[in-house]
Short mmCIF file of C-alpha atoms in Angstrom, two decimals:
data_model
loop_
_atom_site.label_atom_id
_atom_site.label_comp_id
_atom_site.label_asym_id
_atom_site.label_seq_id
_atom_site.Cartn_x
_atom_site.Cartn_y
_atom_site.Cartn_z
CA MET A 1 -20.55 -48.96 22.82
CA SER A 2 -20.28 -50.62 26.23
CA ILE A 3 -22.75 -53.50 26.40
CA ALA A 4 -23.33 -56.16 29.03
CA ILE A 5 -22.00 -59.56 27.92
CA ARG A 6 -25.44 -61.16 27.78
CA THR A 7 -26.84 -58.25 25.78
CA GLU A 8 -23.83 -58.32 23.45
CA ARG A 9 -24.22 -62.03 22.80
CA GLU A 10 -27.88 -61.50 21.99
CA ALA A 11 -26.89 -58.73 19.59
CA ILE A 12 -24.32 -61.01 17.97
CA ALA A 13 -26.86 -63.80 17.59
CA ALA A 14 -29.32 -61.44 15.98
CA ALA A 15 -26.68 -59.94 13.71
CA THR A 16 -25.57 -63.29 12.34
CA LYS A 17 -29.04 -64.11 11.04
CA HIS A 18 -28.53 -62.97 7.49
CA PRO A 19 -29.02 -64.50 4.04
CA GLU A 20 -26.30 -66.38 2.18
CA THR A 21 -25.30 -63.16 0.44
CA GLU A 22 -24.98 -59.69 1.89
CA THR A 23 -24.02 -56.36 0.38
CA ILE A 24 -22.00 -53.78 2.26
CA ARG A 25 -21.95 -50.18 1.08
CA ALA A 26 -19.08 -48.23 2.56
CA ILE A 27 -16.01 -46.12 1.87
CA HIS A 28 -12.95 -48.21 1.06
CA TYR A 29 -10.29 -47.63 3.74
CA ALA A 30 -7.45 -47.42 1.19
CA THR A 31 -8.92 -45.80 -1.92
CA GLY A 32 -11.49 -43.53 -0.32
CA GLU A 33 -14.01 -44.64 -2.94
CA SER A 34 -17.63 -45.49 -2.18
CA VAL A 35 -17.95 -49.20 -2.94
CA SER A 36 -20.42 -52.03 -2.84
CA ILE A 37 -18.96 -55.27 -1.47
CA GLU A 38 -20.92 -58.46 -1.96
CA LEU A 39 -20.31 -61.30 0.47
CA ALA A 40 -21.14 -64.83 -0.60
CA GLY A 41 -20.22 -68.19 0.90
CA GLY A 42 -17.91 -66.63 3.46
CA MET A 43 -15.86 -64.88 0.78
CA ILE A 44 -15.76 -61.51 -0.93
CA GLY A 45 -17.73 -62.13 -4.11
CA SER A 46 -17.35 -58.74 -5.73
CA ILE A 47 -16.22 -55.18 -5.12
CA ALA A 48 -17.62 -52.45 -7.33
CA PRO A 49 -17.82 -48.67 -7.20
CA LEU A 50 -21.22 -47.36 -6.26
CA SER A 51 -23.10 -45.82 -9.15
CA LEU A 52 -23.51 -42.05 -8.94
CA GLU A 53 -27.17 -42.53 -8.13
CA ASP A 54 -26.46 -45.05 -5.37
CA ALA A 55 -23.67 -42.89 -3.97
CA ASP A 56 -25.93 -39.84 -3.87
CA ASN A 57 -28.57 -41.86 -2.00
CA ALA A 58 -26.14 -43.60 0.35
CA GLY A 59 -25.92 -40.72 2.83
CA ASN A 60 -23.13 -40.71 5.39
CA LEU A 61 -21.36 -43.96 4.61
CA PRO A 62 -19.11 -45.69 7.17
CA MET A 63 -15.67 -47.00 6.20
CA VAL A 64 -14.67 -50.61 5.61
CA GLY A 65 -11.30 -52.31 6.07
CA PRO A 66 -9.79 -55.78 6.54
CA GLY A 67 -10.21 -57.46 9.93
CA LEU A 68 -7.50 -56.62 12.44
CA VAL A 69 -4.85 -59.23 13.34
CA ASP A 70 -3.13 -58.90 16.73
CA LEU A 71 0.12 -60.85 17.15
CA GLN A 72 0.41 -60.12 20.86
CA ILE A 73 -2.49 -59.96 23.28
CA ASN A 74 -2.32 -61.15 26.87
CA GLY A 75 -5.98 -60.68 27.70
CA TYR A 76 -8.90 -58.29 27.50
CA ALA A 77 -11.59 -56.86 29.80
CA GLY A 78 -10.62 -59.01 32.76
CA ARG A 79 -10.11 -62.20 30.72
CA ASP A 80 -6.49 -63.05 31.43
CA PHE A 81 -4.49 -65.68 29.52
CA ASN A 82 -1.90 -65.84 32.31
CA ALA A 83 -3.99 -65.87 35.49
CA LEU A 84 -4.12 -69.45 36.70
CA PRO A 85 -6.37 -71.27 36.79
CA ILE A 86 -7.67 -69.75 33.56
CA SER A 87 -11.44 -69.91 33.44
CA GLU A 88 -12.87 -72.21 30.76
CA THR A 89 -14.93 -69.27 29.53
CA ALA A 90 -12.08 -66.74 29.42
CA LEU A 91 -10.90 -67.40 25.87
CA PRO A 92 -14.36 -67.86 24.28
CA GLU A 93 -15.53 -64.65 25.92
CA ALA A 94 -12.37 -62.82 24.83
CA VAL A 95 -12.85 -63.93 21.21
CA HIS A 96 -16.39 -62.55 21.21
CA MET A 97 -15.45 -59.36 23.04
CA LEU A 98 -12.51 -58.66 20.72
CA TRP A 99 -14.89 -58.54 17.78
CA ARG A 100 -16.12 -55.22 19.13
CA GLU A 101 -12.51 -54.02 18.77
CA GLY A 102 -12.42 -55.16 15.13
CA VAL A 103 -10.04 -58.05 15.87
CA THR A 104 -10.83 -61.08 13.70
CA SER A 105 -7.65 -63.08 14.40
CA PHE A 106 -5.20 -62.93 17.28
CA PHE A 107 -2.39 -64.72 19.08
CA PRO A 108 -3.10 -65.15 22.80
CA THR A 109 0.19 -64.48 24.56
CA VAL A 110 1.57 -66.45 27.48
CA ILE A 111 4.40 -64.76 29.34
CA THR A 112 7.35 -65.77 31.55
CA ASN A 113 6.29 -67.98 34.45
CA ALA A 114 7.14 -71.26 36.18
CA PRO A 115 7.40 -74.19 33.72
CA GLU A 116 4.28 -75.92 34.99
CA ALA A 117 2.32 -72.66 34.97
CA ILE A 118 3.23 -72.04 31.33
CA ALA A 119 2.17 -75.60 30.45
CA ARG A 120 -1.19 -75.18 32.18
CA ALA A 121 -1.91 -71.89 30.43
CA LEU A 122 -1.03 -73.36 27.04
CA GLN A 123 -3.13 -76.45 27.67
CA THR A 124 -6.16 -74.36 28.66
CA ILE A 125 -5.91 -72.31 25.47
CA ALA A 126 -5.54 -75.46 23.40
CA SER A 127 -8.55 -77.07 25.09
CA ALA A 128 -10.68 -74.01 24.37
CA CYS A 129 -9.71 -74.16 20.69
CA GLU A 130 -10.54 -77.85 20.50
CA ALA A 131 -13.90 -77.39 22.19
CA ASP A 132 -15.17 -74.42 20.17
CA SER A 133 -14.72 -73.90 16.43
CA THR A 134 -15.37 -70.17 16.83
CA VAL A 135 -12.43 -69.92 19.23
CA ALA A 136 -10.28 -72.06 16.94
CA ASN A 137 -11.04 -69.75 14.01
CA GLY A 138 -10.23 -66.63 16.04
CA VAL A 139 -6.99 -67.94 17.54
CA ALA A 140 -4.44 -68.02 14.74
CA GLY A 141 -1.77 -69.41 17.05
CA ILE A 142 -0.16 -68.85 20.44
CA HIS A 143 2.62 -66.37 21.19
CA LEU A 144 4.97 -67.49 23.97
CA GLU A 145 6.78 -64.41 25.27
CA GLY A 146 9.59 -65.70 27.46
CA PRO A 147 10.88 -67.22 29.61
CA PHE A 148 14.11 -67.32 27.54
CA ILE A 149 14.62 -63.57 27.81
CA SER A 150 17.23 -61.29 29.36
CA PRO A 151 17.49 -61.45 33.15
CA GLU A 152 18.67 -57.83 33.31
CA ASP A 153 16.56 -55.02 34.70
CA GLY A 154 15.19 -52.94 31.85
CA PRO A 155 15.31 -55.49 29.02
CA ARG A 156 13.38 -57.94 31.21
CA GLY A 157 10.55 -55.41 31.50
CA ALA A 158 7.76 -56.51 33.83
CA HIS A 159 8.61 -60.23 33.53
CA ALA A 160 9.38 -61.94 36.86
CA ARG A 161 13.15 -62.45 37.28
CA GLU A 162 12.84 -65.76 39.18
CA PHE A 163 11.34 -67.51 36.16
CA VAL A 164 13.78 -66.25 33.50
CA ARG A 165 16.12 -68.95 32.22
CA PRO A 166 18.19 -70.05 29.20
CA PRO A 167 16.55 -71.73 26.20
CA ASP A 168 15.87 -75.45 26.55
CA TRP A 169 14.61 -77.34 23.51
CA ASP A 170 13.19 -80.27 25.47
CA GLU A 171 11.28 -77.92 27.74
CA PHE A 172 9.95 -75.98 24.76
CA GLN A 173 8.82 -79.23 23.14
CA ARG A 174 6.86 -80.13 26.28
CA TRP A 175 5.12 -76.77 26.07
CA GLN A 176 4.43 -77.23 22.38
CA ALA A 177 2.83 -80.59 23.17
CA ALA A 178 0.68 -78.95 25.87
CA ALA A 179 -0.37 -76.35 23.29
CA GLY A 180 -1.31 -78.99 20.75
CA GLY A 181 1.32 -77.60 18.37
CA ARG A 182 -0.24 -74.12 18.46
CA ILE A 183 2.83 -72.11 19.56
CA ARG A 184 3.61 -70.16 16.41
CA ILE A 185 5.61 -67.26 17.83
CA LEU A 186 8.34 -67.40 20.48
CA THR A 187 9.90 -64.23 21.86
CA MET A 188 13.39 -64.77 23.31
CA SER A 189 16.75 -63.07 23.70
CA PRO A 190 19.68 -64.54 21.74
CA GLU A 191 22.14 -63.49 24.45
CA TRP A 192 22.13 -66.98 26.00
CA SER A 193 24.73 -69.60 25.20
CA GLY A 194 23.31 -72.09 22.72
CA SER A 195 20.75 -69.62 21.33
CA THR A 196 21.80 -70.07 17.70
CA ALA A 197 21.20 -73.83 17.70
CA PHE A 198 17.90 -73.35 19.53
CA ILE A 199 16.72 -70.76 16.99
CA GLU A 200 17.65 -73.07 14.12
CA ARG A 201 15.45 -75.81 15.62
CA CYS A 202 12.57 -73.37 16.10
CA ALA A 203 12.80 -72.20 12.51
CA ALA A 204 12.95 -75.77 11.23
CA SER A 205 9.81 -76.63 13.20
CA GLY A 206 7.83 -73.70 11.76
CA VAL A 207 7.92 -71.53 14.87
CA THR A 208 8.50 -67.82 14.23
CA LEU A 209 11.39 -66.71 16.43
CA SER A 210 11.11 -63.10 17.55
CA ILE A 211 13.88 -61.14 19.27
CA GLY A 212 12.66 -59.27 22.32
CA HIS A 213 13.38 -58.37 25.94
CA THR A 214 17.02 -58.59 24.96
CA ALA A 215 20.42 -57.30 26.02
CA ALA A 216 22.13 -59.18 23.19
CA THR A 217 25.19 -57.85 21.40
CA SER A 218 25.03 -56.86 17.76
CA GLN A 219 26.86 -60.05 16.81
CA GLN A 220 24.44 -62.21 18.79
CA ILE A 221 21.52 -60.56 17.02
CA ALA A 222 23.16 -61.00 13.63
CA ASP A 223 23.79 -64.68 14.43
CA ALA A 224 20.15 -65.08 15.50
CA VAL A 225 18.93 -63.67 12.19
CA SER A 226 21.26 -65.98 10.28
CA ALA A 227 19.84 -68.88 12.30
CA GLY A 228 16.26 -67.99 11.37
CA ALA A 229 14.95 -65.21 13.65
CA ARG A 230 12.32 -63.28 11.68
CA MET A 231 10.78 -60.63 13.93
CA SER A 232 11.40 -58.03 16.63
CA THR A 233 8.92 -57.97 19.53
CA HIS A 234 7.66 -54.44 20.40
CA LEU A 235 10.93 -52.80 19.35
CA GLY A 236 11.94 -49.96 21.67
CA ASN A 237 10.27 -51.52 24.70
CA GLY A 238 11.92 -53.93 27.11
CA CYS A 239 15.21 -52.00 26.96
CA HIS A 240 17.79 -50.44 29.26
CA LEU A 241 17.02 -46.83 30.13
CA ASN A 242 20.46 -45.88 28.78
CA LEU A 243 22.31 -47.44 25.85
CA PRO A 244 25.66 -46.89 24.11
CA ARG A 245 25.32 -44.61 21.09
CA HIS A 246 26.48 -47.48 18.90
CA PRO A 247 26.51 -50.33 18.53
CA ASN A 248 23.43 -51.41 20.45
CA TYR A 249 20.61 -53.91 20.08
CA LEU A 250 18.12 -51.35 18.69
CA TRP A 251 20.37 -50.22 15.83
CA GLU A 252 21.26 -53.82 15.01
CA GLN A 253 17.63 -54.94 14.75
CA LEU A 254 16.82 -51.93 12.58
CA ALA A 255 19.80 -52.73 10.35
CA GLN A 256 18.73 -56.35 9.82
CA ASP A 257 16.66 -56.00 6.65
CA SER A 258 14.98 -59.39 6.97
CA LEU A 259 13.52 -58.69 10.44
CA TRP A 260 9.88 -57.66 10.55
CA THR A 261 9.24 -55.26 13.40
CA CYS A 262 6.32 -54.93 15.81
CA LEU A 263 5.47 -51.59 17.38
CA ILE A 264 3.13 -50.50 20.15
CA ALA A 265 1.72 -47.16 19.03
CA ALA A 266 -0.44 -46.35 22.04
CA GLY A 267 1.49 -43.13 22.62
CA PHE A 268 3.01 -44.26 25.92
CA HIS A 269 5.56 -46.89 24.94
CA VAL A 270 7.86 -45.16 22.47
CA PRO A 271 8.02 -41.56 21.22
CA ASP A 272 6.74 -40.54 17.84
CA GLN A 273 10.30 -40.00 16.61
CA LEU A 274 11.14 -43.68 17.11
CA LEU A 275 7.88 -44.78 15.50
CA LYS A 276 8.67 -42.59 12.51
CA VAL A 277 12.24 -43.88 12.13
CA VAL A 278 11.26 -47.54 12.46
CA MET A 279 8.44 -47.15 9.94
CA LYS A 280 10.77 -45.43 7.46
CA VAL A 281 13.48 -48.07 7.83
CA LYS A 282 11.23 -51.12 7.85
CA GLY A 283 8.59 -49.94 5.38
CA ALA A 284 6.09 -52.72 4.66
CA ARG A 285 7.75 -54.87 7.35
CA ALA A 286 6.56 -52.60 10.17
CA MET A 287 3.53 -53.94 12.06
CA LEU A 288 1.35 -52.87 14.97
CA VAL A 289 0.55 -54.95 18.03
CA SER A 290 -1.53 -54.01 21.05
CA ASP A 291 0.39 -56.02 23.70
CA ALA A 292 -2.91 -55.62 25.55
CA VAL A 293 -3.24 -57.16 28.98
CA ALA A 294 -6.43 -58.12 30.77
CA LEU A 295 -6.72 -54.58 32.15
CA ALA A 296 -7.53 -53.26 28.67
CA GLY A 297 -11.08 -51.99 28.88
CA MET A 298 -10.95 -51.69 32.68
CA PRO A 299 -11.25 -48.48 34.77
CA ALA A 300 -8.20 -46.61 36.03
CA GLY A 301 -6.72 -47.84 39.31
CA GLU A 302 -4.12 -50.09 40.93
CA TYR A 303 -4.27 -53.80 40.21
CA SER A 304 -2.42 -57.01 41.07
CA THR A 305 -1.16 -59.11 38.15
CA PRO A 306 -1.14 -62.94 37.95
CA VAL A 307 2.62 -63.04 38.58
CA GLY A 308 2.31 -61.03 41.78
CA ARG A 309 3.25 -57.56 40.52
CA ARG A 310 1.31 -54.41 41.35
CA VAL A 311 0.51 -52.20 38.37
CA VAL A 312 -1.22 -48.86 37.88
CA LEU A 313 -3.58 -47.96 35.05
CA THR A 314 -3.69 -44.19 34.83
CA PRO A 315 -6.75 -42.17 33.77
CA ALA A 316 -4.89 -41.38 30.54
CA GLY A 317 -4.63 -45.11 29.76
CA ARG A 318 -0.95 -45.69 30.60
CA LEU A 319 -0.10 -48.95 32.42
CA HIS A 320 3.07 -49.11 34.56
CA LEU A 321 4.58 -50.98 37.49
CA ALA A 322 3.42 -49.58 40.82
CA GLU A 323 6.95 -49.48 42.25
CA ASN A 324 8.49 -47.85 39.17
CA ASP A 325 6.41 -45.65 36.90
CA LYS A 326 9.20 -45.66 34.31
CA LEU A 327 8.61 -49.36 33.59
CA LEU A 328 5.52 -50.14 31.56
CA ALA A 329 3.52 -53.29 32.27
CA GLY A 330 2.06 -53.96 28.87
CA SER A 331 -0.69 -51.98 27.23
CA ALA A 332 -4.27 -51.21 28.09
CA GLN A 333 -5.09 -49.99 24.57
CA MET A 334 -6.16 -51.90 21.47
CA LEU A 335 -5.11 -51.78 17.82
CA THR A 336 -7.68 -49.16 16.84
CA TRP A 337 -6.08 -46.81 19.38
CA GLY A 338 -2.66 -47.34 17.77
CA ILE A 339 -4.03 -46.82 14.28
CA ALA A 340 -5.70 -43.58 15.35
CA HIS A 341 -2.50 -42.39 17.06
CA LEU A 342 -0.38 -42.89 13.93
CA VAL A 343 -2.89 -41.06 11.75
CA ARG A 344 -3.54 -38.27 14.25
CA ARG A 345 0.20 -37.59 14.65
CA GLY A 346 0.77 -37.55 10.89
CA LEU A 347 3.02 -40.62 11.01
CA ALA A 348 0.97 -42.69 8.57
CA THR A 349 -2.07 -42.50 6.36
CA LEU A 350 -5.16 -44.37 7.48
CA ALA A 351 -4.50 -47.02 4.82
CA GLU A 352 -0.89 -47.54 5.97
CA ALA A 353 -1.78 -47.67 9.65
CA TRP A 354 -4.72 -50.01 9.08
CA GLU A 355 -2.57 -52.40 7.06
CA MET A 356 0.09 -52.39 9.79
CA ALA A 357 -2.59 -53.93 12.01
CA SER A 358 -4.30 -56.20 9.48
CA THR A 359 -2.87 -57.41 6.19
CA ARG A 360 0.80 -57.04 7.14
CA PRO A 361 0.69 -59.31 10.21
CA ALA A 362 -1.59 -61.67 8.30
CA THR A 363 0.94 -61.79 5.46
CA PHE A 364 3.84 -62.29 7.86
CA MET A 365 2.14 -65.22 9.58
CA GLY A 366 0.80 -66.75 6.36
CA LEU A 367 -2.90 -66.25 7.14
CA LYS A 368 -5.54 -66.38 4.42
CA SER A 369 -6.81 -62.98 5.51
CA ALA A 370 -3.60 -61.49 4.07
CA ALA A 371 -5.58 -61.00 0.84
CA GLY A 372 -7.46 -58.14 2.52
CA LEU A 373 -10.32 -56.54 0.62
CA THR A 374 -9.96 -58.41 -2.65
CA VAL A 375 -12.37 -60.57 -4.60
CA GLY A 376 -12.09 -64.20 -3.50
CA ALA A 377 -10.56 -63.33 -0.11
CA PRO A 378 -12.12 -64.51 3.15
CA ALA A 379 -14.77 -62.01 4.22
CA ASP A 380 -13.03 -60.98 7.45
CA MET A 381 -13.69 -57.26 7.60
CA VAL A 382 -14.63 -54.34 9.78
CA VAL A 383 -17.10 -51.52 9.19
CA PHE A 384 -16.17 -48.45 11.21
CA ARG A 385 -16.49 -44.71 11.64
CA ARG A 386 -14.02 -42.03 12.74
CA ASP A 387 -15.09 -39.17 14.96
CA ALA A 388 -13.93 -35.55 14.76
CA GLY A 389 -10.92 -36.35 16.93
CA GLY A 390 -9.83 -39.27 14.77
CA ALA A 391 -10.89 -42.02 17.17
CA ILE A 392 -12.14 -45.20 15.50
CA HIS A 393 -15.52 -46.68 16.42
CA ILE A 394 -16.31 -50.21 15.23
CA GLN A 395 -19.80 -50.54 13.79
CA ARG A 396 -19.78 -54.13 12.53
CA THR A 397 -17.28 -56.98 12.41
CA TYR A 398 -17.51 -59.82 9.90
CA VAL A 399 -15.75 -63.18 10.21
CA GLY A 400 -16.10 -65.58 7.31
CA GLY A 401 -18.88 -63.44 5.89
CA GLU A 402 -20.95 -63.50 9.07
CA CYS A 403 -21.69 -60.35 11.02
CA VAL A 404 -20.43 -61.45 14.42
CA TYR A 405 -20.64 -58.04 16.07
CA ALA A 406 -23.00 -55.12 15.51
CA ALA A 407 -22.73 -51.99 17.63
CA ASP A 408 -25.75 -50.32 19.08
CA GLU A 409 -25.87 -47.28 16.82
CA ARG A 410 -27.45 -45.27 19.60
CA THR A 411 -24.41 -45.67 21.89
CA SER A 412 -21.53 -45.87 19.40
#
């Protein structure tokens, strides 16, 4: 399914030339039924079971599910949202290229850096949204991960220590202005003095405060939740290698019923046992993220990151710091990989895993696509197939009823 950018854009242009209405015949991801979905005016006009005659003549139908929503993505296929100066084409190209991964909405993620560097990255993303309606429709908001995180080794993860600092509301407001008000998620650690008041101001302004990269005490986490924190960023990652049995910041976040929890299910970040426990405890409040960096989709090798760190992408797809292979440096795998991992390991049904990466994050962030595959919902959907090993292959991606990506059937 690898296609040169020019060829892919030509394919997209050709695929979007369709009549006002279109009918998709596929197997519903959740019910397993063969259905006919009619798209009209950018919405789902109807969903009906295929008649026995139509089903018999349909052959080997693909599957169809809601478009994927990624709350944390740092870049893709060499397009980096943190490498300054960010190319003017980086975000538009990423939006188009992510369609081939089934992603219809995402939150470009800017990580810990110098204050002026963060501002420049946010401003570039905002400018791209303002210049291109397609980009604006694909970018549901910006996720700022840091710099108000733990300075300690382990919880800090791959974030540069020299740029970590305590929360500052005036500084955050300057970044929000640079982003044109698009920062919708902020990951921080509530271990800093003054965190509670800062979180209250974030919540009041409509920013989702997520706890992550933290060494906070149980009481500090409880206070953060009371102040308005709503989410845990990639729970189980960005932690000390050794923790007290109890209490600790993992148990406390699990015990906070109101916290929604994000997981990276690439198979490298946390063991299946932790995935299983978190999913059991959190239920419908467990979500998948990719945490993909710009090396996603790139060949194995050693690379230099925008913040000066050396990282290694292994042939198996694991991404870690060059100087310490125990510390991961984000993910090089996308949401479809995580979905397939959960299903393959028997941790979730396809329907559950798909919703963890689509309707659940959309619901959490108040997106219209939260309606999923229902009549009257926006026609953001993905047609896909699964191979014998369970891997997911995107065939077509629809945004607002338009087929924005169509795979070359001969290479998919």
